[in-house]
Structures are given as C-alpha cells and as structure tokens.
PDB file of C-alpha atoms in Angstrom:
ATOM      1  CA  MET A   1      19.934 -65.258 -36.260  1.00 52.00           C
ATOM      2  CA  ASN A   2      23.457 -64.819 -34.919  1.00 55.00           C
ATOM      3  CA  PRO A   3      23.359 -63.722 -31.477  1.00 59.00           C
ATOM      4  CA  ALA A   4      25.766 -61.000 -31.861  1.00 55.00           C
ATOM      5  CA  LEU A   5      23.752 -59.608 -34.432  1.00 54.00           C
ATOM      6  CA  ARG A   6      20.526 -59.957 -32.226  1.00 60.00           C
ATOM      7  CA  ASN A   7      22.016 -58.214 -29.373  1.00 56.00           C
ATOM      8  CA  ARG A   8      23.486 -55.223 -31.715  1.00 62.00           C
ATOM      9  CA  SER A   9      20.037 -54.983 -32.997  1.00 65.00           C
ATOM     10  CA  ARG A  10      18.273 -54.763 -29.496  1.00 65.00           C
ATOM     11  CA  LEU A  11      21.205 -52.337 -28.267  1.00 59.00           C
ATOM     12  CA  ARG A  12      20.462 -50.360 -31.084  1.00 66.00           C
ATOM     13  CA  ARG A  13      16.752 -50.233 -30.366  1.00 64.00           C
ATOM     14  CA  VAL A  14      17.262 -49.045 -26.870  1.00 55.00           C
ATOM     15  CA  LEU A  15      19.466 -46.335 -27.654  1.00 54.00           C
ATOM     16  CA  CYS A  16      16.926 -45.044 -30.535  1.00 58.00           C
ATOM     17  CA  ALA A  17      14.180 -45.270 -27.884  1.00 55.00           C
ATOM     18  CA  LEU A  18      16.400 -43.306 -25.149  1.00 51.00           C
ATOM     19  CA  THR A  19      17.339 -40.461 -27.886  1.00 54.00           C
ATOM     20  CA  ASP A  20      13.882 -40.150 -28.870  1.00 53.00           C
ATOM     21  CA  GLU A  21      12.518 -40.024 -25.238  1.00 54.00           C
ATOM     22  CA  THR A  22      15.176 -37.416 -24.111  1.00 54.00           C
ATOM     23  CA  GLY A  23      14.530 -35.178 -27.172  1.00 58.00           C
ATOM     24  CA  SER A  24      10.743 -35.354 -26.125  1.00 65.00           C
ATOM     25  CA  THR A  25      11.848 -34.122 -22.520  1.00 68.00           C
ATOM     26  CA  ILE A  26      13.779 -31.480 -23.770  1.00 70.00           C
ATOM     27  CA  VAL A  27      10.835 -30.326 -25.682  1.00 66.00           C
ATOM     28  CA  GLU A  28       8.408 -30.438 -22.978  1.00 69.00           C
ATOM     29  CA  PHE A  29      10.870 -28.599 -20.539  1.00 66.00           C
ATOM     30  CA  ALA A  30      10.981 -25.935 -23.088  1.00 70.00           C
ATOM     31  CA  PHE A  31       7.458 -25.419 -22.957  1.00 69.00           C
ATOM     32  CA  VAL A  32       6.934 -25.984 -19.273  1.00 74.00           C
ATOM     33  CA  ALA A  33       9.891 -24.128 -17.846  1.00 74.00           C
ATOM     34  CA  PRO A  34       9.174 -20.327 -18.747  1.00 75.00           C
ATOM     35  CA  VAL A  35       5.411 -20.629 -17.289  1.00 78.00           C
ATOM     36  CA  PHE A  36       7.039 -22.456 -14.116  1.00 79.00           C
ATOM     37  CA  LEU A  37       9.700 -19.326 -13.470  1.00 79.00           C
ATOM     38  CA  MET A  38       6.932 -16.803 -14.013  1.00 78.00           C
ATOM     39  CA  MET A  39       4.880 -18.402 -11.466  1.00 83.00           C
ATOM     40  CA  LEU A  40       7.659 -18.754  -8.919  1.00 84.00           C
ATOM     41  CA  MET A  41       8.724 -14.906  -9.520  1.00 81.00           C
ATOM     42  CA  ALA A  42       4.844 -14.063  -8.927  1.00 81.00           C
ATOM     43  CA  VAL A  43       4.888 -16.045  -5.700  1.00 86.00           C
ATOM     44  CA  PHE A  44       7.898 -14.510  -4.439  1.00 84.00           C
ATOM     45  CA  ASP A  45       6.769 -11.118  -5.649  1.00 83.00           C
ATOM     46  CA  ILE A  46       3.549 -11.185  -3.559  1.00 85.00           C
ATOM     47  CA  GLY A  47       5.174 -12.816  -0.716  1.00 87.00           C
ATOM     48  CA  PHE A  48       7.500  -9.686  -0.858  1.00 84.00           C
ATOM     49  CA  LEU A  49       4.546  -7.216  -1.109  1.00 85.00           C
ATOM     50  CA  VAL A  50       2.860  -8.627   1.732  1.00 88.00           C
ATOM     51  CA  TYR A  51       5.899  -8.290   4.085  1.00 87.00           C
ATOM     52  CA  ALA A  52       6.662  -4.881   3.015  1.00 84.00           C
ATOM     53  CA  LYS A  53       3.201  -3.609   3.573  1.00 87.00           C
ATOM     54  CA  ALA A  54       2.951  -5.450   6.932  1.00 89.00           C
ATOM     55  CA  VAL A  55       6.514  -3.473   8.205  1.00 86.00           C
ATOM     56  CA  LEU A  56       4.795  -0.231   6.740  1.00 84.00           C
ATOM     57  CA  GLN A  57       1.760  -0.829   8.556  1.00 88.00           C
ATOM     58  CA  GLY A  58       3.680  -1.415  11.682  1.00 87.00           C
ATOM     59  CA  ALA A  59       5.885   1.565  11.272  1.00 83.00           C
ATOM     60  CA  VAL A  60       3.062   4.223  10.779  1.00 82.00           C
ATOM     61  CA  GLU A  61       1.145   2.629  13.677  1.00 83.00           C
ATOM     62  CA  GLU A  62       4.375   3.125  15.756  1.00 82.00           C
ATOM     63  CA  GLY A  63       4.806   6.600  14.116  1.00 79.00           C
ATOM     64  CA  ALA A  64       1.489   7.588  15.081  1.00 77.00           C
ATOM     65  CA  ARG A  65       1.718   6.408  18.935  1.00 80.00           C
ATOM     66  CA  THR A  66       4.757   8.270  19.040  1.00 79.00           C
ATOM     67  CA  ALA A  67       3.025  11.181  17.413  1.00 74.00           C
ATOM     68  CA  SER A  68       0.020  10.812  19.912  1.00 72.00           C
ATOM     69  CA  LEU A  69       2.270  11.903  22.618  1.00 71.00           C
ATOM     70  CA  GLU A  70       3.330  15.499  23.597  1.00 58.00           C
ATOM     71  CA  ASN A  71       6.173  17.606  22.204  1.00 62.00           C
ATOM     72  CA  THR A  72       7.442  15.079  19.658  1.00 66.00           C
ATOM     73  CA  GLN A  73       8.872  16.316  16.676  1.00 73.00           C
ATOM     74  CA  TRP A  74       7.711  15.410  13.432  1.00 72.00           C
ATOM     75  CA  SER A  75      11.609  15.038  11.891  1.00 75.00           C
ATOM     76  CA  LYS A  76      11.832  12.044  14.919  1.00 76.00           C
ATOM     77  CA  ILE A  77       8.544  10.469  13.491  1.00 76.00           C
ATOM     78  CA  GLU A  78       9.737  10.439   9.902  1.00 76.00           C
ATOM     79  CA  ASN A  79      13.325   8.968  10.771  1.00 78.00           C
ATOM     80  CA  ARG A  80      11.752   6.389  12.620  1.00 78.00           C
ATOM     81  CA  VAL A  81       9.271   5.314   9.646  1.00 78.00           C
ATOM     82  CA  ASN A  82      11.851   5.756   7.285  1.00 77.00           C
ATOM     83  CA  ARG A  83      14.637   3.271   9.033  1.00 78.00           C
ATOM     84  CA  GLN A  84      12.183   0.686   9.401  1.00 78.00           C
ATOM     85  CA  VAL A  85      11.006   0.673   5.701  1.00 78.00           C
ATOM     86  CA  MET A  86      14.212   1.496   4.184  1.00 77.00           C
ATOM     87  CA  SER A  87      15.272  -2.047   5.846  1.00 78.00           C
ATOM     88  CA  VAL A  88      12.853  -3.594   3.610  1.00 78.00           C
ATOM     89  CA  ILE A  89      12.436  -1.920   0.508  1.00 75.00           C
ATOM     90  CA  PRO A  90      15.236  -2.501  -2.032  1.00 66.00           C
ATOM     91  CA  VAL A  91      17.057   1.056  -1.479  1.00 58.00           C
ATOM     92  CA  GLY A  92      19.779   0.207  -3.751  1.00 57.00           C
ATOM     93  CA  ASN A  93      17.246   1.154  -6.660  1.00 61.00           C
ATOM     94  CA  PRO A  94      17.378   4.897  -7.480  1.00 61.00           C
ATOM     95  CA  ALA A  95      13.636   4.633  -8.477  1.00 59.00           C
ATOM     96  CA  THR A  96      12.809   3.979  -5.045  1.00 64.00           C
ATOM     97  CA  ASP A  97      10.378   6.774  -3.607  1.00 61.00           C
ATOM     98  CA  ILE A  98       9.162   6.973  -0.198  1.00 63.00           C
ATOM     99  CA  LYS A  99       6.784   9.614   0.624  1.00 62.00           C
ATOM    100  CA  PHE A 100       5.589  10.524   4.042  1.00 58.00           C
ATOM    101  CA  THR A 101       2.389  12.678   5.229  1.00 58.00           C
ATOM    102  CA  PHE A 102       3.968  15.307   7.108  1.00 61.00           C
ATOM    103  CA  ASP A 103       0.783  17.382   7.924  1.00 65.00           C
ATOM    104  CA  PRO A 104      -1.897  14.853   9.114  1.00 78.00           C
ATOM    105  CA  ASN A 105      -5.554  15.470   9.910  1.00 82.00           C
ATOM    106  CA  PHE A 106      -7.219  15.212  13.200  1.00 86.00           C
ATOM    107  CA  TYR A 107     -10.804  14.834  14.396  1.00 87.00           C
ATOM    108  CA  ALA A 108     -12.643  15.332  17.562  1.00 85.00           C
ATOM    109  CA  ASN A 109     -14.040  11.650  17.634  1.00 85.00           C
ATOM    110  CA  TYR A 110     -13.992   8.767  15.627  1.00 86.00           C
ATOM    111  CA  SER A 111     -17.760   9.404  14.653  1.00 84.00           C
ATOM    112  CA  ASP A 112     -16.206  12.259  12.527  1.00 86.00           C
ATOM    113  CA  ILE A 113     -13.819  10.768  10.383  1.00 83.00           C
ATOM    114  CA  GLU A 114     -14.575  11.677   6.629  1.00 82.00           C
ATOM    115  CA  LEU A 115     -17.536  13.179   7.999  1.00 86.00           C
ATOM    116  CA  PRO A 116     -19.099  16.101   5.497  1.00 88.00           C
ATOM    117  CA  GLU A 117     -20.140  19.043   6.933  1.00 86.00           C
ATOM    118  CA  ASP A 118     -23.854  19.579   7.648  1.00 87.00           C
ATOM    119  CA  PHE A 119     -25.818  21.818   4.770  1.00 86.00           C
ATOM    120  CA  THR A 120     -29.332  22.771   4.019  1.00 88.00           C
ATOM    121  CA  ASP A 121     -30.117  20.927   1.052  1.00 87.00           C
ATOM    122  CA  LYS A 122     -32.964  23.420  -0.458  1.00 86.00           C
ATOM    123  CA  ASN A 123     -32.942  21.753  -3.917  1.00 88.00           C
ATOM    124  CA  ASN A 124     -32.790  18.063  -2.406  1.00 88.00           C
ATOM    125  CA  ASN A 125     -30.101  16.680  -5.093  1.00 88.00           C
ATOM    126  CA  GLU A 126     -28.294  15.558  -1.824  1.00 86.00           C
ATOM    127  CA  LYS A 127     -25.094  17.660  -2.183  1.00 88.00           C
ATOM    128  CA  TRP A 128     -24.023  21.065  -1.152  1.00 88.00           C
ATOM    129  CA  ASP A 129     -24.327  23.855  -3.801  1.00 86.00           C
ATOM    130  CA  SER A 130     -22.652  27.140  -3.425  1.00 85.00           C
ATOM    131  CA  ASN A 131     -26.001  29.037  -2.662  1.00 88.00           C
ATOM    132  CA  GLU A 132     -26.742  26.822   0.395  1.00 85.00           C
ATOM    133  CA  CYS A 133     -26.009  27.564   3.962  1.00 89.00           C
ATOM    134  CA  PHE A 134     -23.610  24.998   5.860  1.00 87.00           C
ATOM    135  CA  VAL A 135     -21.827  24.403   9.170  1.00 87.00           C
ATOM    136  CA  ASP A 136     -18.513  25.334   9.081  1.00 87.00           C
ATOM    137  CA  ARG A 137     -17.035  22.743  11.700  1.00 83.00           C
ATOM    138  CA  ASN A 138     -13.482  23.119  10.994  1.00 80.00           C
ATOM    139  CA  ASN A 139     -13.722  27.062  10.719  1.00 81.00           C
ATOM    140  CA  ASN A 140     -11.844  27.606   7.291  1.00 81.00           C
ATOM    141  CA  GLY A 141     -14.837  29.634   6.009  1.00 83.00           C
ATOM    142  CA  THR A 142     -15.445  26.844   3.002  1.00 86.00           C
ATOM    143  CA  TYR A 143     -17.770  23.626   2.837  1.00 89.00           C
ATOM    144  CA  ASP A 144     -15.620  20.538   3.213  1.00 88.00           C
ATOM    145  CA  THR A 145     -16.441  16.972   2.574  1.00 87.00           C
ATOM    146  CA  ASP A 146     -14.266  15.892   5.465  1.00 87.00           C
ATOM    147  CA  VAL A 147     -14.510  17.829   8.946  1.00 87.00           C
ATOM    148  CA  GLY A 148     -11.093  16.859  10.046  1.00 86.00           C
ATOM    149  CA  LEU A 149      -8.429  19.442  10.495  1.00 84.00           C
ATOM    150  CA  ALA A 150      -4.764  19.824   9.276  1.00 81.00           C
ATOM    151  CA  GLY A 151      -2.401  19.153  12.087  1.00 78.00           C
ATOM    152  CA  ARG A 152      -1.674  16.818  14.727  1.00 76.00           C
ATOM    153  CA  GLY A 153      -4.277  18.387  17.234  1.00 78.00           C
ATOM    154  CA  GLY A 154      -4.691  18.138  20.806  1.00 79.00           C
ATOM    155  CA  ALA A 155      -5.615  16.200  23.774  1.00 80.00           C
ATOM    156  CA  GLN A 156      -7.866  13.332  23.111  1.00 83.00           C
ATOM    157  CA  ASP A 157      -8.363  14.223  19.472  1.00 85.00           C
ATOM    158  CA  VAL A 158      -8.074  11.306  17.024  1.00 86.00           C
ATOM    159  CA  LEU A 159      -4.934  11.717  14.757  1.00 84.00           C
ATOM    160  CA  PHE A 160      -4.976  10.195  11.151  1.00 85.00           C
ATOM    161  CA  LEU A 161      -1.262   9.397   9.688  1.00 82.00           C
ATOM    162  CA  ARG A 162      -0.962   8.014   6.173  1.00 81.00           C
ATOM    163  CA  THR A 163       2.471   6.997   4.462  1.00 82.00           C
ATOM    164  CA  GLN A 164       2.739   5.925   0.739  1.00 81.00           C
ATOM    165  CA  VAL A 165       5.639   3.948  -0.478  1.00 81.00           C
ATOM    166  CA  THR A 166       6.605   3.706  -4.287  1.00 81.00           C
ATOM    167  CA  TYR A 167       9.080   1.047  -5.412  1.00 79.00           C
ATOM    168  CA  LYS A 168      10.317  -0.861  -8.156  1.00 78.00           C
ATOM    169  CA  ARG A 169       9.580  -4.681  -8.122  1.00 79.00           C
ATOM    170  CA  ILE A 170      12.307  -7.172  -7.651  1.00 75.00           C
ATOM    171  CA  PHE A 171      11.544  -9.438 -10.462  1.00 76.00           C
ATOM    172  CA  PRO A 172      11.099  -8.533 -14.021  1.00 75.00           C
ATOM    173  CA  LEU A 173       7.954 -10.421 -14.258  1.00 73.00           C
ATOM    174  CA  TRP A 174       5.220  -7.429 -14.686  1.00 74.00           C
ATOM    175  CA  THR A 175       7.646  -5.867 -17.574  1.00 73.00           C
ATOM    176  CA  LEU A 176       7.215  -9.807 -19.495  1.00 71.00           C
ATOM    177  CA  ILE A 177       3.415  -9.339 -19.218  1.00 74.00           C
ATOM    178  CA  GLY A 178       3.055  -5.682 -20.029  1.00 76.00           C
ATOM    179  CA  GLN A 179       2.653  -4.141 -16.781  1.00 77.00           C
ATOM    180  CA  SER A 180       4.368  -1.331 -14.852  1.00 81.00           C
ATOM    181  CA  GLN A 181       7.357  -2.454 -12.378  1.00 79.00           C
ATOM    182  CA  ASP A 182       6.405   0.460 -10.311  1.00 81.00           C
ATOM    183  CA  TYR A 183       4.373  -0.385  -7.234  1.00 82.00           C
ATOM    184  CA  THR A 184       2.523   1.640  -4.535  1.00 84.00           C
ATOM    185  CA  ILE A 185       2.112   0.670  -1.132  1.00 85.00           C
ATOM    186  CA  THR A 186       0.107   2.751   1.435  1.00 85.00           C
ATOM    187  CA  ALA A 187      -0.524   2.347   5.094  1.00 86.00           C
ATOM    188  CA  SER A 188      -2.892   4.483   7.324  1.00 85.00           C
ATOM    189  CA  THR A 189      -3.714   4.785  11.046  1.00 85.00           C
ATOM    190  CA  TYR A 190      -6.317   6.447  13.578  1.00 85.00           C
ATOM    191  CA  LEU A 191      -5.138   6.865  17.021  1.00 83.00           C
ATOM    192  CA  ARG A 192      -6.661   9.096  19.777  1.00 84.00           C
ATOM    193  CA  ASN A 193      -4.005  11.556  21.290  1.00 80.00           C
ATOM    194  CA  GLN A 194      -2.699  11.109  24.833  1.00 75.00           C
ATOM    195  CA  PRO A 195      -4.810  13.053  27.598  1.00 66.00           C
ATOM    196  CA  PHE A 196      -2.088  15.390  28.799  1.00 59.00           C
ATOM    197  CA  SER A 197      -4.756  18.155  28.743  1.00 58.00           C
ATOM    198  CA  ALA A 198      -8.471  19.060  28.233  1.00 57.00           C
ATOM    199  CA  GLN A 199      -9.602  18.329  25.092  1.00 61.00           C
ATOM    200  CA  ALA A 200     -10.215  21.685  23.194  1.00 59.00           C
ATOM    201  CA  ALA A 201     -14.149  22.673  22.573  1.00 61.00           C
ATOM    202  CA  ARG A 202     -14.914  22.753  19.071  1.00 64.00           C
ATOM    203  CA  VAL A 203     -17.899  24.630  17.766  1.00 60.00           C
ATOM    204  CA  GLY A 204     -19.374  25.085  14.523  1.00 66.00           C
ATOM    205  CA  VAL A 205     -20.451  28.224  12.865  1.00 66.00           C
ATOM    206  CA  ALA A 206     -23.422  28.473  10.095  1.00 72.00           C
ATOM    207  CA  ILE A 207     -22.518  30.123   7.002  1.00 73.00           C
ATOM    208  CA  CYS A 208     -25.052  31.192   4.624  1.00 75.00           C
ATOM    209  CA  PRO A 209     -23.600  32.666   1.588  1.00 75.00           C
ATOM    210  CA  ALA A 210     -25.163  35.561  -0.207  1.00 67.00           C
ATOM    211  CA  SER A 211     -28.144  34.881  -2.465  1.00 58.00           C
TER     212      SER A 211
END
C-alpha cells in the first residue's frame, strides 16, 4: 500500500475518533451542567441563609441587651436591628419585608416562659374549660396558655424579643423546582432586665366563672 495513502487513512481514523469523542463530551456536558448548576445555587443559597440568620440572631440579641436597660427607646432598638439586617438582606428587591416585634412579652422568671395559668380541671380533660376556675397571673381577666405580660417589664423581669424577616431568595433555584422564592427567617431571645430597681411583686388572682 502506498505510504501516502496509508498515512492519510490513519489521519482520517484519528480525526473521526476525535470527532466522535467530542460529540459525546458535549452530550454528557448537556446532561451534567444543569444538575451541577442547581447544586451550586443550592449551596450558595443555603450558605447565604445561614449567614443571614446568624446576623439576624446577633442583631436581636444586641437589641434585647439594649432593651434591658432603663429608658431605652424602642425606635433606637428598631433602627439598630434594621441597619444590621438590611446590610445583609438584598434590600434592592422591593419584595424584601422586615418585620419587628415592637411589643414584646416579659416574665417574672425564666421558668414562667410559655407556662400556662393554673386551673381546676373538673372533668380531667387536661385543658381549661370556660366553667372552670383559674389563677389569673397576668391580671387580664381571661385564661391564658402563656403567663407572659405585654411590654418591656421592669427590673429583673425576663424580656422576650422576636424578629421576623421575609425576603426573596437570590437564586431562581426554588422556582425551577416548583417552590416559593419567598423565605422567612426568625430570631428570638430571652434576657433578664437590668436591676435598676426592685422587681415588682406579682400576685395571681383566683377567678371562678359563674356556673
């Protein structure tokens, strides 16, 4: 066989092989790329969520420390938390909505947190009924499943502060998989007020509805 023809034949086979491999690589990339990009967006989105929640929690705890001091205005607490959170959340998005709890609850002790008021369980159903006596610990005349009082409280009371942030996710991943782009993160903290005076006494009053 002519050497020139032999070399030409070899070159043709090499070129065909390269062409076939390149084509298969393009097809493989077309399958793998969307999955890889979705995974990459998910990693970045979760990372941003963790970071934003850490910033929010830190801002709330700092706000609670400020609120535990005497004569601190709520507007100053709000502005401080707002500045810290807005420095992280994508504020350019008009759908970003930051909500603050301006009227927190307070408790006499940590053991009172989310504690229901005592009542006389006449029918042993383990829940309060409208005809049963109860101890009105927050003096509002009604039975409550949480003895907390609205407001900042006084000296040595335990203050509860909560903040909620709803924002649009940065990456469109969740729309692609049929989920909402809106996401809400919350942060809360409990902190005892500074003892700038004696703690106010709190006395529960027994109330028995008329039979």
